[in-house]
Coordinates of C-alpha atoms in Angstrom, one line a residue:
M24 CA 61.5 48.4 -133.7
A25 CA 61.2 50.0 -130.5
R26 CA 64.0 49.6 -127.9
R27 CA 62.7 48.1 -124.6
P28 CA 63.5 49.8 -121.3
L29 CA 65.9 48.2 -118.9
P30 CA 64.5 46.4 -116.0
R31 CA 64.1 48.6 -112.8
I32 CA 66.5 46.3 -110.7
L33 CA 69.1 46.8 -113.4
T34 CA 68.9 50.6 -113.8
S35 CA 68.5 51.4 -110.0
G36 CA 71.4 48.5 -109.0
S37 CA 74.2 50.2 -111.2
A38 CA 74.0 53.4 -108.8
Q39 CA 73.7 51.2 -105.8
L40 CA 76.8 49.3 -107.0
A41 CA 78.8 52.6 -107.3
R42 CA 77.8 53.4 -103.9
S43 CA 79.0 50.4 -102.7
R44 CA 82.2 50.5 -104.5
E45 CA 82.8 53.9 -103.2
L46 CA 82.3 52.6 -99.6
A47 CA 84.2 49.7 -99.9
R48 CA 87.3 52.0 -101.2
T49 CA 86.9 54.2 -98.2
A50 CA 86.9 51.5 -95.9
A51 CA 90.1 50.0 -97.4
D52 CA 91.9 53.4 -97.3
S53 CA 90.7 53.8 -93.6
A54 CA 91.9 50.3 -92.9
T55 CA 95.2 51.0 -94.5
D56 CA 95.7 54.0 -92.4
V57 CA 94.8 52.3 -89.2
L58 CA 97.0 49.6 -90.2
H59 CA 99.8 51.4 -91.6
P60 CA 102.3 50.6 -88.8
L61 CA 101.8 46.8 -88.9
I62 CA 102.0 46.9 -92.7
T63 CA 105.4 48.8 -92.1
V64 CA 106.7 46.2 -89.5
G65 CA 105.4 43.2 -91.7
R66 CA 107.3 44.7 -94.7
G67 CA 110.6 45.0 -92.5
L68 CA 110.2 41.6 -91.2
R69 CA 110.2 40.3 -94.8
K70 CA 113.4 42.3 -95.7
L71 CA 115.1 41.4 -92.7
A72 CA 114.3 37.6 -93.1
A73 CA 115.3 38.0 -97.0
M74 CA 118.6 39.6 -95.8
A75 CA 119.4 36.7 -93.0
R76 CA 118.3 34.1 -95.8
T77 CA 121.0 35.7 -98.2
K78 CA 123.5 35.9 -95.6
W79 CA 123.2 32.3 -94.3
A80 CA 123.4 31.3 -98.3
A81 CA 126.4 33.3 -98.6
T82 CA 127.9 31.6 -95.4
P83 CA 130.4 28.8 -96.2
K84 CA 129.4 25.4 -94.9
E85 CA 132.3 25.1 -92.5
R86 CA 131.2 28.3 -90.9
R87 CA 127.6 27.7 -90.3
G88 CA 127.9 25.5 -87.2
P89 CA 130.1 28.1 -85.2
G90 CA 127.6 30.6 -86.5
L91 CA 124.5 28.7 -85.4
F92 CA 126.4 28.1 -81.8
S93 CA 126.9 32.0 -81.6
V94 CA 123.2 32.8 -82.2
A95 CA 122.2 30.2 -80.0
A96 CA 124.4 31.4 -77.1
C97 CA 123.0 35.1 -77.6
V98 CA 119.4 33.9 -77.5
L99 CA 120.4 32.1 -74.2
V100 CA 121.7 35.3 -72.8
V101 CA 119.0 37.5 -74.0
A102 CA 116.5 35.0 -72.3
L103 CA 118.3 35.0 -68.9
I104 CA 118.7 38.5 -68.5
P105 CA 116.1 40.5 -66.9
Y106 CA 113.4 42.1 -69.4
G107 CA 115.7 40.4 -71.9
P108 CA 112.9 39.1 -74.2
L109 CA 111.1 42.4 -74.1
I110 CA 114.4 44.5 -75.0
A111 CA 114.9 42.0 -77.8
L112 CA 111.4 42.2 -79.1
I113 CA 111.2 46.1 -79.1
T114 CA 114.7 46.0 -81.1
V115 CA 113.4 43.7 -83.7
M116 CA 110.2 45.5 -84.3
A117 CA 112.1 48.8 -84.3
A118 CA 114.8 47.4 -86.6
A119 CA 111.8 46.1 -88.9
A120 CA 110.1 49.4 -88.8
W121 CA 113.1 51.3 -90.0
A122 CA 113.9 48.7 -92.9
G123 CA 110.1 48.5 -94.1
R124 CA 109.5 52.5 -94.4
V125 CA 108.9 53.7 -97.8
K126 CA 111.7 55.8 -99.1
A127 CA 110.9 58.7 -101.3
P128 CA 112.3 58.3 -104.7
V129 CA 115.5 60.2 -105.4
R130 CA 115.1 61.9 -108.8
T131 CA 118.6 61.1 -110.8
G132 CA 117.6 62.9 -114.1
P133 CA 115.3 65.8 -115.5
A134 CA 111.8 65.4 -115.3
D135 CA 109.6 64.9 -118.6
A136 CA 108.8 68.6 -118.7
E137 CA 112.5 69.6 -118.4
I138 CA 113.4 67.2 -121.0
A139 CA 111.1 68.6 -123.3
R140 CA 112.5 72.3 -122.6
L141 CA 115.9 71.1 -123.1
S142 CA 115.2 69.3 -126.3
A143 CA 113.5 72.4 -127.6
L144 CA 116.4 74.5 -126.6
Y145 CA 118.9 72.0 -128.2
E146 CA 116.7 72.0 -131.5
A147 CA 116.8 76.1 -131.5
L148 CA 120.6 76.3 -131.2
V149 CA 121.2 73.7 -134.1
P150 CA 121.2 76.3 -136.9
Y151 CA 123.7 78.3 -135.2
F152 CA 125.9 75.6 -133.9
S153 CA 126.0 73.5 -136.9
A154 CA 128.0 73.5 -140.2
E155 CA 127.8 71.3 -143.5
G156 CA 130.5 68.8 -143.9
D157 CA 131.0 68.2 -139.8
P158 CA 131.5 64.4 -139.8
A159 CA 130.4 64.4 -136.2
P160 CA 128.1 67.2 -135.6
L161 CA 127.5 68.2 -131.9
F162 CA 124.2 69.9 -132.9
A163 CA 122.1 68.2 -135.4
H164 CA 118.4 68.0 -135.6
G165 CA 117.2 65.0 -133.5
G166 CA 120.7 64.6 -132.1
E167 CA 121.4 63.9 -128.3
W168 CA 121.0 67.2 -126.1
S169 CA 122.8 65.5 -123.4
R170 CA 126.1 65.5 -125.1
A171 CA 125.9 69.4 -125.5
F172 CA 124.5 70.6 -122.1
S173 CA 126.7 69.3 -119.7
A174 CA 125.2 70.8 -116.8
Y175 CA 121.7 72.4 -116.0
E176 CA 119.5 73.7 -113.3
F177 CA 116.0 74.2 -112.8
D178 CA 113.8 76.4 -110.5
E179 CA 110.5 75.3 -108.8
D180 CA 108.7 76.6 -111.7
G181 CA 110.4 74.5 -114.2
R182 CA 112.7 77.2 -115.9
L183 CA 116.2 77.2 -116.6
T184 CA 118.4 79.0 -113.9
R185 CA 121.7 77.5 -115.1
L186 CA 123.1 75.9 -118.2
R187 CA 126.4 74.9 -119.5
V188 CA 126.4 74.6 -123.1
S189 CA 129.4 72.9 -125.3
Y190 CA 129.7 74.1 -128.7
P191 CA 131.8 73.1 -131.7
A192 CA 135.3 74.8 -132.1
Y193 CA 134.5 76.3 -135.5
F194 CA 131.9 78.7 -133.9
T195 CA 132.8 82.3 -134.3
D196 CA 132.9 82.9 -130.5
S197 CA 135.4 85.8 -130.9
E198 CA 132.8 88.0 -132.9
A199 CA 130.3 90.0 -130.8
A200 CA 127.6 89.7 -133.3
S201 CA 127.9 85.9 -133.0
R202 CA 128.0 85.7 -129.2
E203 CA 124.8 88.4 -129.2
R204 CA 122.7 86.1 -131.2
I205 CA 123.2 82.9 -129.1
E206 CA 122.6 85.3 -126.1
R207 CA 119.3 86.7 -127.4
L208 CA 118.1 83.1 -128.2
L209 CA 118.9 81.8 -124.7
H210 CA 117.3 84.6 -123.2
A211 CA 113.9 84.2 -125.2
K212 CA 114.1 80.4 -124.8
S213 CA 114.8 80.3 -120.9
G214 CA 112.2 82.9 -119.8
R215 CA 112.1 86.7 -120.0
G216 CA 111.5 88.7 -117.0
R217 CA 115.0 87.8 -115.6
E218 CA 118.5 88.7 -116.1
Y219 CA 120.9 86.4 -117.2
R220 CA 124.7 86.4 -117.1
F221 CA 126.9 84.5 -120.0
S222 CA 130.4 83.7 -119.4
W223 CA 132.2 82.5 -122.6
D224 CA 135.2 80.3 -122.2
E225 CA 136.7 80.5 -125.5
E226 CA 139.6 78.0 -124.8
G227 CA 137.3 75.4 -123.7
N228 CA 134.2 76.1 -126.2
Q229 CA 132.2 76.3 -123.3
L230 CA 129.1 78.8 -122.5
L231 CA 127.8 79.4 -119.1
M232 CA 124.4 80.9 -118.6
S233 CA 123.2 81.7 -115.3
V234 CA 120.1 83.4 -113.7
L235 CA 121.1 86.6 -111.7
P236 CA 119.1 87.4 -108.4
A237 CA 117.7 90.7 -108.2
L238 CA 119.7 93.3 -106.4
S239 CA 118.5 94.3 -103.0
T240 CA 116.7 97.6 -102.6
A241 CA 116.3 97.3 -98.7
I242 CA 119.6 99.1 -98.0
A243 CA 119.0 102.8 -97.2
A244 CA 121.5 105.7 -96.7
Q245 CA 123.7 104.9 -93.5
P246 CA 127.4 105.3 -92.4
F247 CA 129.1 102.7 -94.5
V248 CA 132.5 101.2 -93.1
T249 CA 135.0 102.6 -95.3
S250 CA 138.5 104.4 -95.4
P251 CA 139.0 108.0 -96.1
G252 CA 139.1 108.4 -99.7
E253 CA 136.8 105.5 -100.4
T254 CA 133.0 106.2 -101.4
V255 CA 130.3 103.4 -101.7
L256 CA 128.3 103.9 -105.1
G257 CA 126.1 101.2 -104.4
F258 CA 126.0 97.3 -104.3
T259 CA 126.4 94.7 -106.7
D260 CA 126.6 91.0 -107.2
P261 CA 128.8 88.9 -104.6
E262 CA 130.9 87.2 -107.3
S263 CA 131.7 90.5 -109.0
V264 CA 133.9 92.1 -106.3
Q265 CA 136.0 90.7 -103.5
R266 CA 135.0 92.8 -100.6
T267 CA 131.7 93.0 -98.4
V268 CA 130.7 95.6 -95.9
P269 CA 128.1 95.3 -93.0
V270 CA 125.0 97.1 -93.8
T271 CA 121.7 97.4 -92.1
A272 CA 118.7 96.2 -94.1
S273 CA 114.9 96.1 -93.6
D274 CA 115.5 92.3 -92.2
G275 CA 118.5 93.0 -90.1
T276 CA 122.4 93.2 -90.5
E277 CA 124.1 91.5 -93.3
Q278 CA 127.2 91.6 -95.4
A279 CA 126.8 93.2 -98.9
P280 CA 129.2 93.7 -101.7
P281 CA 129.8 97.2 -102.5
V282 CA 131.0 99.2 -105.6
V283 CA 133.7 101.3 -103.9
W284 CA 135.0 104.5 -105.8
R285 CA 138.4 105.5 -104.9
T286 CA 139.3 109.3 -105.0
G287 CA 142.3 111.5 -104.0
P288 CA 145.6 112.0 -105.3
R289 CA 146.4 108.3 -106.4
S290 CA 143.1 107.6 -107.6
T291 CA 143.2 106.8 -111.4
E292 CA 139.3 107.6 -111.7
P293 CA 139.0 110.9 -109.7
H294 CA 136.0 112.2 -111.2
L295 CA 132.5 110.8 -111.7
L296 CA 129.7 111.0 -114.4
V297 CA 126.2 109.7 -114.0
L298 CA 123.7 109.5 -116.8
G299 CA 119.9 108.3 -116.7
D300 CA 116.4 109.0 -117.5
P301 CA 114.2 111.1 -115.4
G302 CA 113.3 109.2 -112.2
S303 CA 116.3 106.6 -112.6
G304 CA 117.9 107.7 -109.4
T305 CA 120.6 110.0 -110.7
T306 CA 119.7 112.7 -107.9
T307 CA 119.7 109.8 -105.2
L308 CA 123.2 108.8 -106.1
L309 CA 124.4 112.5 -105.6
R310 CA 122.7 112.9 -102.3
S311 CA 124.2 109.6 -101.2
L312 CA 127.6 110.9 -102.4
A313 CA 127.2 114.2 -100.6
L314 CA 126.3 112.4 -97.1
Q315 CA 129.4 110.4 -97.3
A316 CA 131.5 113.0 -98.5
L317 CA 130.6 115.4 -95.6
R318 CA 132.2 112.9 -93.1
H319 CA 135.7 113.8 -94.3
G320 CA 135.5 117.0 -96.4
D321 CA 133.7 119.7 -97.8
V322 CA 131.0 120.0 -100.4
L323 CA 129.6 122.3 -103.0
I324 CA 126.2 121.7 -104.7
I325 CA 125.3 123.2 -108.0
E326 CA 121.7 122.0 -108.8
G327 CA 120.4 123.0 -112.3
G328 CA 117.0 121.2 -112.1
G329 CA 115.7 123.7 -109.8
T330 CA 113.5 121.4 -108.1
G331 CA 114.9 121.8 -104.4
E332 CA 116.1 118.2 -104.2
F333 CA 119.2 119.4 -102.2
A334 CA 117.3 121.7 -100.0
C335 CA 118.2 119.8 -96.9
F336 CA 122.0 120.4 -97.2
T337 CA 121.5 124.1 -97.1
G338 CA 123.2 125.5 -94.1
R339 CA 124.6 122.5 -92.9
A340 CA 128.2 122.3 -91.6
G341 CA 130.7 121.6 -94.2
V342 CA 128.3 122.3 -97.3
L343 CA 130.0 125.4 -99.0
G344 CA 126.7 126.1 -100.7
V345 CA 123.9 124.9 -102.5
E346 CA 123.5 127.1 -106.0
C347 CA 120.4 126.7 -107.9
D348 CA 120.5 129.6 -110.4
P349 CA 123.0 130.5 -113.1
A350 CA 124.4 133.5 -111.2
G351 CA 124.8 131.3 -108.0
A352 CA 126.6 128.5 -110.1
L353 CA 128.8 130.7 -111.8
S354 CA 129.9 132.1 -108.5
G355 CA 130.3 128.9 -106.9
L356 CA 132.2 127.4 -109.5
E357 CA 134.4 130.3 -110.1
W358 CA 135.4 129.9 -106.4
A359 CA 135.9 126.4 -106.9
A360 CA 138.3 126.9 -109.6
Q361 CA 140.2 129.6 -107.7
E362 CA 140.3 127.1 -104.8
T363 CA 141.9 124.6 -106.9
E364 CA 144.5 126.9 -108.0
R365 CA 145.3 128.0 -104.5
R366 CA 145.7 124.6 -103.4
L367 CA 148.0 123.6 -106.1
I368 CA 150.2 126.7 -105.4
A369 CA 150.1 126.0 -101.8
A370 CA 151.2 122.3 -102.3
N371 CA 153.9 123.2 -104.7
R372 CA 155.4 125.7 -102.5
A373 CA 155.4 123.6 -99.4
R374 CA 157.1 120.6 -101.4
Q375 CA 159.9 122.9 -102.6
A376 CA 160.5 124.2 -99.2
G377 CA 160.6 120.7 -98.0
Q378 CA 157.4 121.2 -95.8
P379 CA 154.5 119.3 -95.3
V380 CA 151.4 120.3 -97.3
P381 CA 149.3 122.6 -95.4
D382 CA 146.0 121.0 -93.8
D383 CA 143.6 123.3 -95.5
T384 CA 144.7 121.6 -98.8
R385 CA 144.4 118.2 -97.5
R386 CA 140.6 118.4 -96.7
P387 CA 138.9 116.8 -99.7
L388 CA 136.5 119.4 -101.8
W389 CA 133.5 117.9 -103.7
I390 CA 131.9 119.7 -106.4
L391 CA 128.3 118.0 -107.1
V392 CA 126.7 119.4 -110.4
D393 CA 123.2 118.0 -111.0
R394 CA 121.9 118.6 -114.6
P395 CA 124.6 121.3 -115.9
G396 CA 122.8 121.3 -119.4
A397 CA 119.9 123.1 -117.9
L398 CA 122.0 125.5 -116.1
G399 CA 124.2 126.3 -119.6
H400 CA 120.7 126.9 -121.3
L401 CA 119.5 129.4 -118.6
A402 CA 123.2 131.1 -118.8
A403 CA 123.0 131.4 -122.6
A404 CA 119.5 133.0 -122.1
D405 CA 120.9 135.7 -119.8
G406 CA 124.0 136.2 -121.8
H407 CA 126.4 134.6 -119.2
M408 CA 129.2 131.9 -120.0
D409 CA 128.3 128.3 -119.6
P410 CA 128.8 127.0 -115.7
Q411 CA 130.8 124.0 -117.4
E412 CA 133.4 126.1 -118.6
L413 CA 134.6 126.6 -115.0
L414 CA 134.8 123.0 -114.4
R415 CA 137.9 122.9 -116.5
V416 CA 140.4 123.5 -113.7
P417 CA 138.8 121.2 -110.9
L418 CA 138.5 118.3 -113.7
R419 CA 142.3 118.7 -115.1
H420 CA 143.9 119.3 -111.8
G421 CA 141.5 118.4 -109.1
R422 CA 143.1 114.8 -108.2
A423 CA 146.4 116.5 -107.2
A424 CA 144.5 119.2 -105.0
Q425 CA 142.2 116.8 -103.5
V426 CA 139.3 117.9 -105.5
T427 CA 136.5 115.8 -106.6
V428 CA 133.9 116.5 -109.3
V429 CA 130.5 114.5 -109.9
V430 CA 128.4 115.2 -113.0
A431 CA 125.0 114.1 -113.2
E432 CA 122.8 114.5 -116.3
Q433 CA 119.7 113.1 -117.9
F434 CA 120.3 111.4 -121.5
D435 CA 118.2 114.2 -123.1
G436 CA 121.0 116.8 -122.0
A437 CA 123.8 114.7 -122.4
G438 CA 124.7 116.4 -125.8
A439 CA 125.2 119.5 -123.7
L440 CA 128.0 118.1 -121.8
T441 CA 131.7 119.5 -122.7
E442 CA 134.3 117.8 -124.1
T443 CA 136.2 118.4 -120.8
V444 CA 133.6 116.7 -118.8
H445 CA 133.7 113.6 -121.2
T446 CA 137.4 113.6 -121.1
H447 CA 138.1 113.6 -117.5
T448 CA 135.1 111.8 -116.1
R449 CA 136.6 108.0 -116.3
A450 CA 134.4 106.8 -113.7
R451 CA 130.6 106.5 -114.8
V452 CA 127.3 105.2 -113.9
V453 CA 124.5 104.6 -116.1
L454 CA 121.2 104.1 -114.4
G455 CA 117.7 103.0 -115.3
P456 CA 116.3 100.8 -118.2
V457 CA 118.6 102.0 -121.0
P458 CA 119.5 99.9 -124.2
F459 CA 122.8 98.1 -124.2
D460 CA 123.9 100.1 -126.9
Q461 CA 123.4 103.1 -125.1
V462 CA 125.1 101.7 -122.0
E463 CA 128.3 100.5 -124.2
A464 CA 128.2 104.0 -125.6
V465 CA 128.7 105.7 -122.2
L466 CA 130.7 103.0 -120.3
G467 CA 132.8 102.0 -123.3
A468 CA 131.9 98.1 -122.6
A469 CA 128.7 96.3 -122.8
P470 CA 127.4 94.5 -119.7
C471 CA 127.8 90.6 -119.9
T472 CA 124.0 90.3 -118.6
T473 CA 120.6 90.7 -120.5
P474 CA 118.6 93.8 -120.2
A475 CA 115.8 94.0 -117.7
D476 CA 112.4 95.0 -118.5
A477 CA 111.5 96.9 -115.6
V478 CA 114.1 98.0 -112.9
P479 CA 113.8 100.1 -109.4
P480 CA 115.0 103.6 -109.1
G481 CA 118.7 103.5 -108.4
R482 CA 119.4 100.4 -110.5
G483 CA 122.1 100.4 -113.5
Y484 CA 125.4 99.8 -114.2
A485 CA 128.8 101.1 -113.3
R486 CA 132.3 101.0 -114.6
L487 CA 135.4 102.5 -113.1
G488 CA 137.9 103.4 -115.8
T489 CA 139.0 100.4 -117.7
G490 CA 137.3 97.7 -115.1
E491 CA 134.6 95.3 -115.6
V492 CA 131.0 96.5 -116.0
L493 CA 129.2 96.0 -112.8
R494 CA 125.6 95.9 -112.1
I495 CA 124.7 98.5 -109.4
Q496 CA 121.9 99.3 -106.9
V497 CA 122.1 102.8 -105.1
P498 CA 121.3 103.0 -101.7
A499 CA 117.9 104.4 -100.8
T500 CA 118.5 108.1 -100.2
P501 CA 115.5 110.2 -100.8
D502 CA 114.8 113.9 -100.1
P503 CA 113.7 113.8 -96.5
Y504 CA 111.5 116.9 -97.0
D505 CA 109.5 115.1 -99.8
D506 CA 106.0 114.1 -98.2
T507 CA 106.0 111.0 -100.4
T508 CA 109.2 109.6 -98.6
A509 CA 109.1 106.7 -96.1
E510 CA 109.5 107.5 -92.7
A511 CA 112.3 105.2 -92.1
H512 CA 114.4 106.4 -95.1
R513 CA 113.6 110.0 -94.2
Q514 CA 115.2 109.6 -90.6
A515 CA 117.9 107.5 -92.0
V516 CA 119.1 110.9 -94.2
L517 CA 118.3 113.2 -91.5
D518 CA 120.6 111.2 -89.0
L519 CA 123.3 111.3 -91.4
L520 CA 123.1 115.2 -92.1
P521 CA 125.5 117.3 -90.2
S522 CA 124.1 119.8 -87.9
R523 CA 123.0 123.3 -88.9
D524 CA 125.7 126.1 -88.8
G525 CA 124.4 127.7 -85.7
E526 CA 124.2 124.3 -83.9
R527 CA 127.5 122.7 -84.9
D528 CA 129.7 121.8 -82.1
G529 CA 133.1 122.3 -83.9
A530 CA 133.3 118.7 -85.3
H531 CA 134.3 120.3 -88.7
G532 CA 137.0 122.8 -88.2
G533 CA 138.8 125.2 -90.6
A534 CA 137.0 124.9 -93.9
S535 CA 133.8 124.2 -92.7
G536 CA 133.7 127.5 -91.0
T537 CA 134.1 129.2 -94.2
G538 CA 131.5 126.8 -95.7
G539 CA 129.0 127.8 -93.0
E540 CA 129.4 131.5 -94.2
V541 CA 128.9 130.5 -97.8
A542 CA 126.0 128.5 -97.4
Q543 CA 123.9 131.3 -95.1
E544 CA 125.1 134.4 -97.0
G545 CA 125.4 132.9 -100.8
P546 CA 127.4 134.3 -103.7
P547 CA 128.6 137.4 -101.9
V548 CA 130.6 135.4 -99.1
L549 CA 132.0 133.4 -102.0
T550 CA 133.5 136.4 -103.6
K551 CA 134.7 137.1 -100.3
A552 CA 136.5 133.7 -99.8
A553 CA 138.0 134.4 -103.6
A554 CA 139.3 137.5 -103.0
A555 CA 141.3 135.9 -100.0
V556 CA 143.0 133.4 -102.2
P557 CA 146.0 135.6 -103.4
A558 CA 147.0 136.4 -100.0
E559 CA 146.9 132.6 -98.9
G560 CA 148.5 131.4 -102.0

C-alpha cells in the first residue's frame, strides 16, 4: 500500500516551528544579558532574606524584643539624616549584588581525564610493586590509586608534572636495575619529550617524579661575577646549587645558578676533560673558558681540529700561542712542561728561603687542548711523538704550579686519550645527546634524570670530582669570525677579547709580554722562552 504524503501545512510548519524556537531562544538569551544585573540583585536579596530569617530563628526569644528595638532605632536614624534612605538603598543593593554573584566552582580533585591517567599509571605499576602473599597490597589490579599517589600535579595539557609514589617496603629500591625499570615506565606513561628527575627516598619508601624545565639558552658570553680561581662552566637547575650570579640574557638581567669550577693550589679537581659528539659544543666551552681565563692569567691554545675555531685569539694580550699543527703543538707543550718545572723549582726555592713565592709563578697558566687525538695521528704519520706525552708534567704537577689543563675530545677519538689524561682530569663534562651508559662511563655516575631526545648545542652533564652529576648549559660563545654567528653573540665575544699585542695598554704585565711575542712569532719564540728557563730557575 502506497504511503500518503504529509499535508503541506505539516511539512512547512516544522521548519517554521524550528525558526520560532531559535528566535525565542535568542530573545531569551538577550533578555538574560540585559536583565543580568537585576537577576543578580534579586538572587542576592533572596540570599540576604534567607540569612536574616535564619538569624532570627536562631535568636533566643528573650533577645528578640531588644533586637527589634535596635533595628527600629537604626531605621529611624537613617530616615532622619540627610540622604539617609538613598544611602541605605545603595548599601542594600550593593550587598545584594555581592551576595548574588555567581562564584566560579573550585575544583577540589582531579578531572576525569586526570583520574583516567592516574588509574592507568597505577595499573601499569602493579606488576612491579606487588608480590604474592601480601595480605594488604598497596598495588593491586582494580585497587585505589589514591593510596599510592599522595601528591600529583598536571600542566595545562593534562600531562603529569609532579607525582609522589608510595611503594611497598619489599620493593628492591637499592638495586639500580629495579629503579631503572620504574623510571623508564613512568617516563613512558607520563609523556616523552621532557626531562624527568627521580628522587628516591629509601627510608620512607617514597619516589618523587618531577618534570625539569629546559635550561636557558639565552645566556651568552659575558664577564661573570666570580673570584680569582673560579670559572663558570655553565648553568644548571636552581635546586642543584646554592649560589646564583647576575647574568644578562635576552630578556634582561636575572639571577642564574652557575656550575663553578675552582682551580688553583687548593683545588681538588685542577684539570678538566670535555667529551662530546661533533656539534655538541665542546669547542664553545673551550672558548668560554679561554675568555674567562684571560681576565687573570695566560692561555696556550692547542687546536687539533685545524678548522680555525680559535683564530680570534691569535695575537691577543695574554694568549701565549694558538698552535694548529703537530710541530707547533709539540713546541708549545714542551715549553709548557718546562714552564711548569720552572715554576715548581722557583716556588720551592722561595719557600726554603722563607720568602714569598715569585709573582711570575702565581699568574695562572691555562693549557687548552682541543682534539689531541687528531694531533697524535698527524704526529705519528710524520714520525713525531704524541703531543699528549708532553702533558704529563702539567697534569701531574700543574696544581702546585698554577697550571690548569683542559682537554676536549670527541667520542670517536676518546680512545686515543692517554692514561695520564684519564687519571688526572677528575672534573668532567659530557655534551650532546649521549646515551646514559656512556655518560656514566665518563662521569663515573649516572644522572638522576631521563635522557632528552633532542638538546641544543652546549647542553649536557657535568661532574666535579665525586660530586653530584649536574645538568649544564654552556654559555653561547661562538666563533666571532663565523658568518653564521648572530650579531649579538659576535659582539659579546669581541667585547671580551683582550686587545691585540700592538694595541694593549699594559693591562697584562710580565708574562703577557712574553705571551705576545709567542703569539706573533710562533714556535721559534717558544724555544727562546724555554731557553731562558734554566737561567730563571
